[in-house]
Amino acid sequence: MTAENFDLLKEKLNGRVTDDPFETSFYTRDMASFPGFLVKLMFRVGAELAARPQSEEDVRQLVAYARDNHMAITPRAGGTSAYMNAVPVSGGMVMDLTGLSGLIRLDKERGVAEVWCGTAWSALEKDLNREGFTLCSYPSSAVSSTVGGWFSMEGQGIGSMAWGCFHDLVESAHVILASGEEFDADAAGPRPLSLFAGKEGTLAIVTRLTFKVVPLAEAAYHVSFAAPSAIVAAKIMDMAEKGPVKPFNGHFADRTCLDFQKRMGYEVPEVSGFLVTLSYRGAAADMAACRAYAETIRLKTGVRLCSDETAAEEWEERLYSLRIKRNGPTLLAAEVILPMARLNDFYGRVKKLRQRVSVYGHMMSGQQANVMAQYYADESQTLRYLFYLAKTKKINDAAIACGGRPYGTGVWNTVYLKRSRDPASLAEAREAKERLDPENRMNPGKFYRPPKLMPPALFGLACFAANLGSRVLRIGRRR
Amino acid sequence: MRGKPIFENLKKEALVCARCGYCRVDCPVYEGLGWESASPRAKMEITRKLAFHGKLTEKDIARLFQCTLCGQCRETCSARIDTVSVWLEMRRRIAAGEKGPENMRRLAAAIDETGNTAGDAPENRRLWLEAMDDEAVLKRVGQKAELLYFTGCSGALYPQIYGIPQAFTRILTRSGADFTVLGENESCCGFPLAAAGEPERIRKQAEHNVAAAKELGVRTVVTTCPSCFHAWRDFYPEILGGETPFEVLHASQWLAREIAADRLRLGPVEERVTYHDPCDLGRNSGVFEEPRYVLNQIPGLELVEMECSGSDAACCGGGGNLEAVDPALTEVIAEARLREAEATAAKTVVSGCQQCKRTLQGNARRKKIRLRFADITELVDRSMAAYEANQ
Ligand SMILES: Cc1cc2nc3c(=O)[nH]c(=O)nc-3n(C[C@H](O)[C@H](O)[C@H](O)COP(=O)(O)OP(=O)(O)OC[C@H]3O[C@@H](n4cnc5c(N)ncnc54)[C@H](O)[C@@H]3O)c2cc1C
Ligand code: SF4
Ligand code: SF4
């Protein structure tokens, strides 16, 4: 890159692009905590440029600049992902897309909204509510995560029980390829929407999305059950799914998850197994039917209903799962997709970890759940922390053994690719990557292959050794 | 969200931070500057640097002081970190190493030397009283009384603010309250010292003010400044090691109490107004209801809320001594709040803070935004005058 054309770019973007290492350094981390020395050893973390486009035209200018200078582009939005998905690992430009924000258009008749990619979900919900509309679904990080971020990830979260994956609610997306070519991707065509959904920014920058929204519901009803076991929790979800009104959302938390909250001083209900919560929304008349059906579930499963306050709190706190973090102070997690029929099996395996692991899950469409298994550690004790980190492999292995898989890929979960993705779809994704981004400039180093320095066999061996060490040294027993 | 915000120490909070960015979305500084480095999430990253590596660059320090201490980030923090305590402790550590911004150091030194933020002679604290041209009021200075009206530096020393203490004094007089003011014997409450990273220096101010109030047999301290209110109510007992023997009220609370007891006579003020919650009164001290109650009791007055109000209210840009280190940023933040006020179609923005009024009014003038500004005491004063005129 020459000084003149960089100055020109700066001018075009009104100063919203910089090569100041101080500024770029703040775009090099995400939610996960990995020891710095390990990350430095394996990757070239960092970007030469950080840019904050505020319009599609800005994005065009930046993409053209990157193309002309053979530069990698790492799209980044809320930065709430955890597998280095939005962390630049091959230098180049990090593009902070949160400036492309806001509701562009709401078509009330068709029930669709066109939204800029960097819009945070909670802000969008506020805007829609003002117009008498609401979101179908959103991630439980809705306060800061964005529309484009969730489309680029797996798109399962709150509301998925009723509405399925967010990808399927999207009608069209405007995308800009690394070459600078841009188009509206929709269901049909040679480069359909499905090609870009969940690809973690490795194919294109999505600048805006048009997706389904619905009128605000008249009423809501939340109900919590005290299920004695994972088997009963799964049974409740199965019944709920097949009931007269599908819940908008279903989630569950095990006893350990509640204990972690209790340690933080929160009041929690007495539950021996799982706290299962169903949230309904719809016409006021339907809520009576939901209430009656909750009673049917209770009678058929023989479980106890928790208080209305518990159910309401479970709903109100749905975006604040991190409130238990202080006990760690590090909260390590493995997030997996799991068939509900195998929840009990998975739970049994996780409980053998020789450390307390909390299990928390959101229902997805059908009979699957998006499950978060979390445990405490302390990253300030670097050596011990490596042993703790290795335990996530055991959780991911448990999910794979139960017919599930890790949720999200980024860098770290590429080691599970071969075991967790079907070969045909992986080959198809790789082919699309080669076709649409032949120079491998869009978010390189992610999603398709494990890093060279982290082949799955070596990773497996290292984790095996660390987990053996954990067992001998009793690491995590007291947590 | 359930649970109280917690602050243990810098190391712990830096580790507790999950880097989720919830704190980022409503931060006025981040909104104004746009770079991730200006977000509270980045401030936590800078905290981690100091806590674990003990070293900060000039740019790190500048970002830490670019903060209005408005408390929005504490409100939204998903890990329940008391972020404002983190920012204050960071400022303290930086100031201790004499690395803080020059203007902050000057401000702290001025307070220490002269007892006020302007570096003025103490006698100047009488000027607003003298300008009232009311002998009876002047006689109250330093008299023994039940109630002390603690004016604060802004009200007492900045002529464009005189209207607020003068209005409140008229209300007190009309209500028949047994009140006093300290005049030249009043010293800065010390609140700006915490923002400057020199909280240890507050003790001197606290001791002086508390002793002066005790000497006059005061039972209730009322302030028109939310920062003074916060200092008297929350800092002084902590600094002086125990409860202080006073009830401490913000003027809006005192007004609400008097109105509820039917001791103030209010006449019509036909005006559409919107209320701006000062950060130090609302989010940082928990006073949201009383100012609204007071405004709703004024006949003819229509109160409309801005899009962000109550615990969500956006900052005016004037807190945290920000103006001393980055006046341009204060302007950007103030303008955003002014646009919100404008959208309500209210004629007047009412607040309960002289600093908010000064910041908003000054920026509206510069940006040619056609809004009027009043303190809650000024509106009540007008309402009482209207009542009297109708008699
Ligand atoms: C408390 C908490 C709860 C969570 N709950 C959920 C949940 O319920 N469901 C869930 O799926 N995840 C969840 N997550 C993970 C994460 O929040 C989501 O995946 C979220 O959608 C990421 O969005 P973001 O805006 O933060 O994107 P980022 O993290 O910034 O980016 C994510 C990926 O998308 C790419 N990207 C971002 N924007 C664009 C764009 N416009 N164009 C192209 N590529 C782009 C990035 O390159 C990156 O690969 C949670 C995280 C937290 C902290
Ligand atoms: S206190 Fe206010 S200005 Fe300071 S970081 Fe938090 S939200 Fe931003
Ligand atoms: S909201 Fe709290 S935990 Fe999240 S990044 Fe901000 S300070 Fe850290």
mmCIF file with all atom_site columns, C-alpha atoms in Angstrom, chain A residues 15-16 18 20 22-23 26-27 29-33 50 52 78-80 98 130 140-141 143-144 261 266-267 313 317 319-320 322-323 325-326 329 379, chain B residues 1-3 6 8 12-13 15-22 24-25 30 33-37 41-42 45-46 48 59-60 63 76 78-81 307:
data_model
loop_
_atom_site.group_PDB
_atom_site.id
_atom_site.type_symbol
_atom_site.label_atom_id
_atom_site.label_alt_id
_atom_site.label_comp_id
_atom_site.label_asym_id
_atom_site.label_entity_id
_atom_site.label_seq_id
_atom_site.pdbx_PDB_ins_code
_atom_site.Cartn_x
_atom_site.Cartn_y
_atom_site.Cartn_z
_atom_site.occupancy
_atom_site.B_iso_or_equiv
_atom_site.pdbx_formal_charge
_atom_site.auth_seq_id
_atom_site.auth_comp_id
_atom_site.auth_asym_id
_atom_site.auth_atom_id
_atom_site.pdbx_PDB_model_num
ATOM 1  C CA . GLY A 1 15  ? -10.928 9.557   8.822  1.00 0.00 ? 15  GLY A CA 1
ATOM 2  C CA . ARG A 1 16  ? -12.784 6.370   9.663  1.00 0.00 ? 16  ARG A CA 1
ATOM 3  C CA . THR A 1 18  ? -6.585  4.036   10.531 1.00 0.00 ? 18  THR A CA 1
ATOM 4  C CA . ASP A 1 20  ? -2.568  3.377   14.192 1.00 0.00 ? 20  ASP A CA 1
ATOM 5  C CA . PHE A 1 22  ? -3.177  1.574   19.183 1.00 0.00 ? 22  PHE A CA 1
ATOM 6  C CA . GLU A 1 23  ? -6.562  1.564   17.439 1.00 0.00 ? 23  GLU A CA 1
ATOM 7  C CA . PHE A 1 26  ? -8.548  -3.310  20.202 1.00 0.00 ? 26  PHE A CA 1
ATOM 8  C CA . TYR A 1 27  ? -9.939  -5.468  17.408 1.00 0.00 ? 27  TYR A CA 1
ATOM 9  C CA . ARG A 1 29  ? -9.693  -10.206 20.874 1.00 0.00 ? 29  ARG A CA 1
ATOM 10 C CA . ASP A 1 30  ? -13.037 -11.849 21.297 1.00 0.00 ? 30  ASP A CA 1
ATOM 11 C CA . MET A 1 31  ? -14.980 -13.453 24.113 1.00 0.00 ? 31  MET A CA 1
ATOM 12 C CA . ALA A 1 32  ? -12.601 -16.343 24.583 1.00 0.00 ? 32  ALA A CA 1
ATOM 13 C CA . SER A 1 33  ? -9.506  -16.132 26.740 1.00 0.00 ? 33  SER A CA 1
ATOM 14 C CA . ALA A 1 50  ? -8.982  -0.849  11.111 1.00 0.00 ? 50  ALA A CA 1
ATOM 15 C CA . ARG A 1 52  ? -15.395 1.827   10.338 1.00 0.00 ? 52  ARG A CA 1
ATOM 16 C CA . GLY A 1 78  ? -20.362 -7.005  17.917 1.00 0.00 ? 78  GLY A CA 1
ATOM 17 C CA . GLY A 1 79  ? -17.290 -9.166  18.484 1.00 0.00 ? 79  GLY A CA 1
ATOM 18 C CA . THR A 1 80  ? -19.374 -11.504 20.668 1.00 0.00 ? 80  THR A CA 1
ATOM 19 C CA . THR A 1 98  ? -21.357 -1.712  13.573 1.00 0.00 ? 98  THR A CA 1
ATOM 20 C CA . ARG A 1 130 ? -42.445 1.330   18.138 1.00 0.00 ? 130 ARG A CA 1
ATOM 21 C CA . SER A 1 140 ? -29.148 -14.390 23.743 1.00 0.00 ? 140 SER A CA 1
ATOM 22 C CA . SER A 1 141 ? -26.355 -11.858 23.200 1.00 0.00 ? 141 SER A CA 1
ATOM 23 C CA . VAL A 1 143 ? -27.781 -6.423  23.531 1.00 0.00 ? 143 VAL A CA 1
ATOM 24 C CA . SER A 1 144 ? -24.567 -6.150  21.529 1.00 0.00 ? 144 SER A CA 1
ATOM 25 C CA . GLN A 1 261 ? -26.224 -18.356 40.379 1.00 0.00 ? 261 GLN A CA 1
ATOM 26 C CA . TYR A 1 266 ? -29.157 -14.822 43.440 1.00 0.00 ? 266 TYR A CA 1
ATOM 27 C CA . GLU A 1 267 ? -32.265 -16.501 44.737 1.00 0.00 ? 267 GLU A CA 1
ATOM 28 C CA . GLU A 1 313 ? -37.291 -14.073 36.073 1.00 0.00 ? 313 GLU A CA 1
ATOM 29 C CA . GLU A 1 317 ? -32.674 -12.679 32.658 1.00 0.00 ? 317 GLU A CA 1
ATOM 30 C CA . LEU A 1 319 ? -29.772 -12.140 27.976 1.00 0.00 ? 319 LEU A CA 1
ATOM 31 C CA . TYR A 1 320 ? -27.669 -12.206 31.156 1.00 0.00 ? 320 TYR A CA 1
ATOM 32 C CA . LEU A 1 322 ? -22.792 -14.062 32.086 1.00 0.00 ? 322 LEU A CA 1
ATOM 33 C CA . ARG A 1 323 ? -23.868 -12.754 35.469 1.00 0.00 ? 323 ARG A CA 1
ATOM 34 C CA . LYS A 1 325 ? -18.896 -15.222 35.592 1.00 0.00 ? 325 LYS A CA 1
ATOM 35 C CA . ARG A 1 326 ? -17.438 -13.514 38.655 1.00 0.00 ? 326 ARG A CA 1
ATOM 36 C CA . PRO A 1 329 ? -13.343 -15.341 37.224 1.00 0.00 ? 329 PRO A CA 1
ATOM 37 C CA . GLU A 1 379 ? -6.891  -17.567 33.380 1.00 0.00 ? 379 GLU A CA 1
ATOM 38 C CA . MET B 2 1   ? -31.325 -7.335  35.397 1.00 0.00 ? 1   MET B CA 1
ATOM 39 C CA . ARG B 2 2   ? -30.942 -8.815  38.854 1.00 0.00 ? 2   ARG B CA 1
ATOM 40 C CA . GLY B 2 3   ? -27.982 -8.277  41.149 1.00 0.00 ? 3   GLY B CA 1
ATOM 41 C CA . ILE B 2 6   ? -19.745 -5.222  42.296 1.00 0.00 ? 6   ILE B CA 1
ATOM 42 C CA . GLU B 2 8   ? -13.518 -5.871  44.247 1.00 0.00 ? 8   GLU B CA 1
ATOM 43 C CA . LYS B 2 12  ? -10.474 -9.122  39.550 1.00 0.00 ? 12  LYS B CA 1
ATOM 44 C CA . GLU B 2 13  ? -12.714 -6.891  37.480 1.00 0.00 ? 13  GLU B CA 1
ATOM 45 C CA . LEU B 2 15  ? -10.636 -10.856 34.663 1.00 0.00 ? 15  LEU B CA 1
ATOM 46 C CA . VAL B 2 16  ? -14.389 -10.859 35.228 1.00 0.00 ? 16  VAL B CA 1
ATOM 47 C CA . CYS B 2 17  ? -14.991 -8.776  32.115 1.00 0.00 ? 17  CYS B CA 1
ATOM 48 C CA . ALA B 2 18  ? -16.288 -11.141 29.458 1.00 0.00 ? 18  ALA B CA 1
ATOM 49 C CA . ARG B 2 19  ? -15.626 -8.754  26.548 1.00 0.00 ? 19  ARG B CA 1
ATOM 50 C CA . CYS B 2 20  ? -19.265 -9.153  25.537 1.00 0.00 ? 20  CYS B CA 1
ATOM 51 C CA . GLY B 2 21  ? -19.578 -5.493  24.587 1.00 0.00 ? 21  GLY B CA 1
ATOM 52 C CA . TYR B 2 22  ? -22.984 -4.968  26.220 1.00 0.00 ? 22  TYR B CA 1
ATOM 53 C CA . ARG B 2 24  ? -20.625 -0.435  24.433 1.00 0.00 ? 24  ARG B CA 1
ATOM 54 C CA . VAL B 2 25  ? -24.039 0.084   22.963 1.00 0.00 ? 25  VAL B CA 1
ATOM 55 C CA . TYR B 2 30  ? -18.171 5.381   22.189 1.00 0.00 ? 30  TYR B CA 1
ATOM 56 C CA . LEU B 2 33  ? -15.949 8.690   18.812 1.00 0.00 ? 33  LEU B CA 1
ATOM 57 C CA . GLY B 2 34  ? -16.831 5.399   17.161 1.00 0.00 ? 34  GLY B CA 1
ATOM 58 C CA . TRP B 2 35  ? -13.508 3.610   17.652 1.00 0.00 ? 35  TRP B CA 1
ATOM 59 C CA . GLU B 2 36  ? -13.542 0.422   19.675 1.00 0.00 ? 36  GLU B CA 1
ATOM 60 C CA . SER B 2 37  ? -10.721 1.938   21.764 1.00 0.00 ? 37  SER B CA 1
ATOM 61 C CA . ARG B 2 41  ? -15.000 -2.745  26.751 1.00 0.00 ? 41  ARG B CA 1
ATOM 62 C CA . ALA B 2 42  ? -11.672 -1.263  25.657 1.00 0.00 ? 42  ALA B CA 1
ATOM 63 C CA . GLU B 2 45  ? -8.820  -4.014  28.356 1.00 0.00 ? 45  GLU B CA 1
ATOM 64 C CA . ILE B 2 46  ? -6.715  -1.006  29.389 1.00 0.00 ? 46  ILE B CA 1
ATOM 65 C CA . ARG B 2 48  ? -6.216  -5.328  32.424 1.00 0.00 ? 48  ARG B CA 1
ATOM 66 C CA . LYS B 2 59  ? -3.197  7.028   24.472 1.00 0.00 ? 59  LYS B CA 1
ATOM 67 C CA . ASP B 2 60  ? -4.499  4.510   27.005 1.00 0.00 ? 60  ASP B CA 1
ATOM 68 C CA . ARG B 2 63  ? -9.083  7.087   26.548 1.00 0.00 ? 63  ARG B CA 1
ATOM 69 C CA . THR B 2 76  ? -25.828 -2.787  31.123 1.00 0.00 ? 76  THR B CA 1
ATOM 70 C CA . SER B 2 78  ? -23.664 -8.440  31.740 1.00 0.00 ? 78  SER B CA 1
ATOM 71 C CA . ALA B 2 79  ? -21.154 -9.552  34.370 1.00 0.00 ? 79  ALA B CA 1
ATOM 72 C CA . ARG B 2 80  ? -22.451 -6.991  36.910 1.00 0.00 ? 80  ARG B CA 1
ATOM 73 C CA . ILE B 2 81  ? -19.168 -5.105  37.182 1.00 0.00 ? 81  ILE B CA 1
ATOM 74 C CA . GLU B 2 307 ? -36.753 8.347   23.966 1.00 0.00 ? 307 GLU B CA 1
#
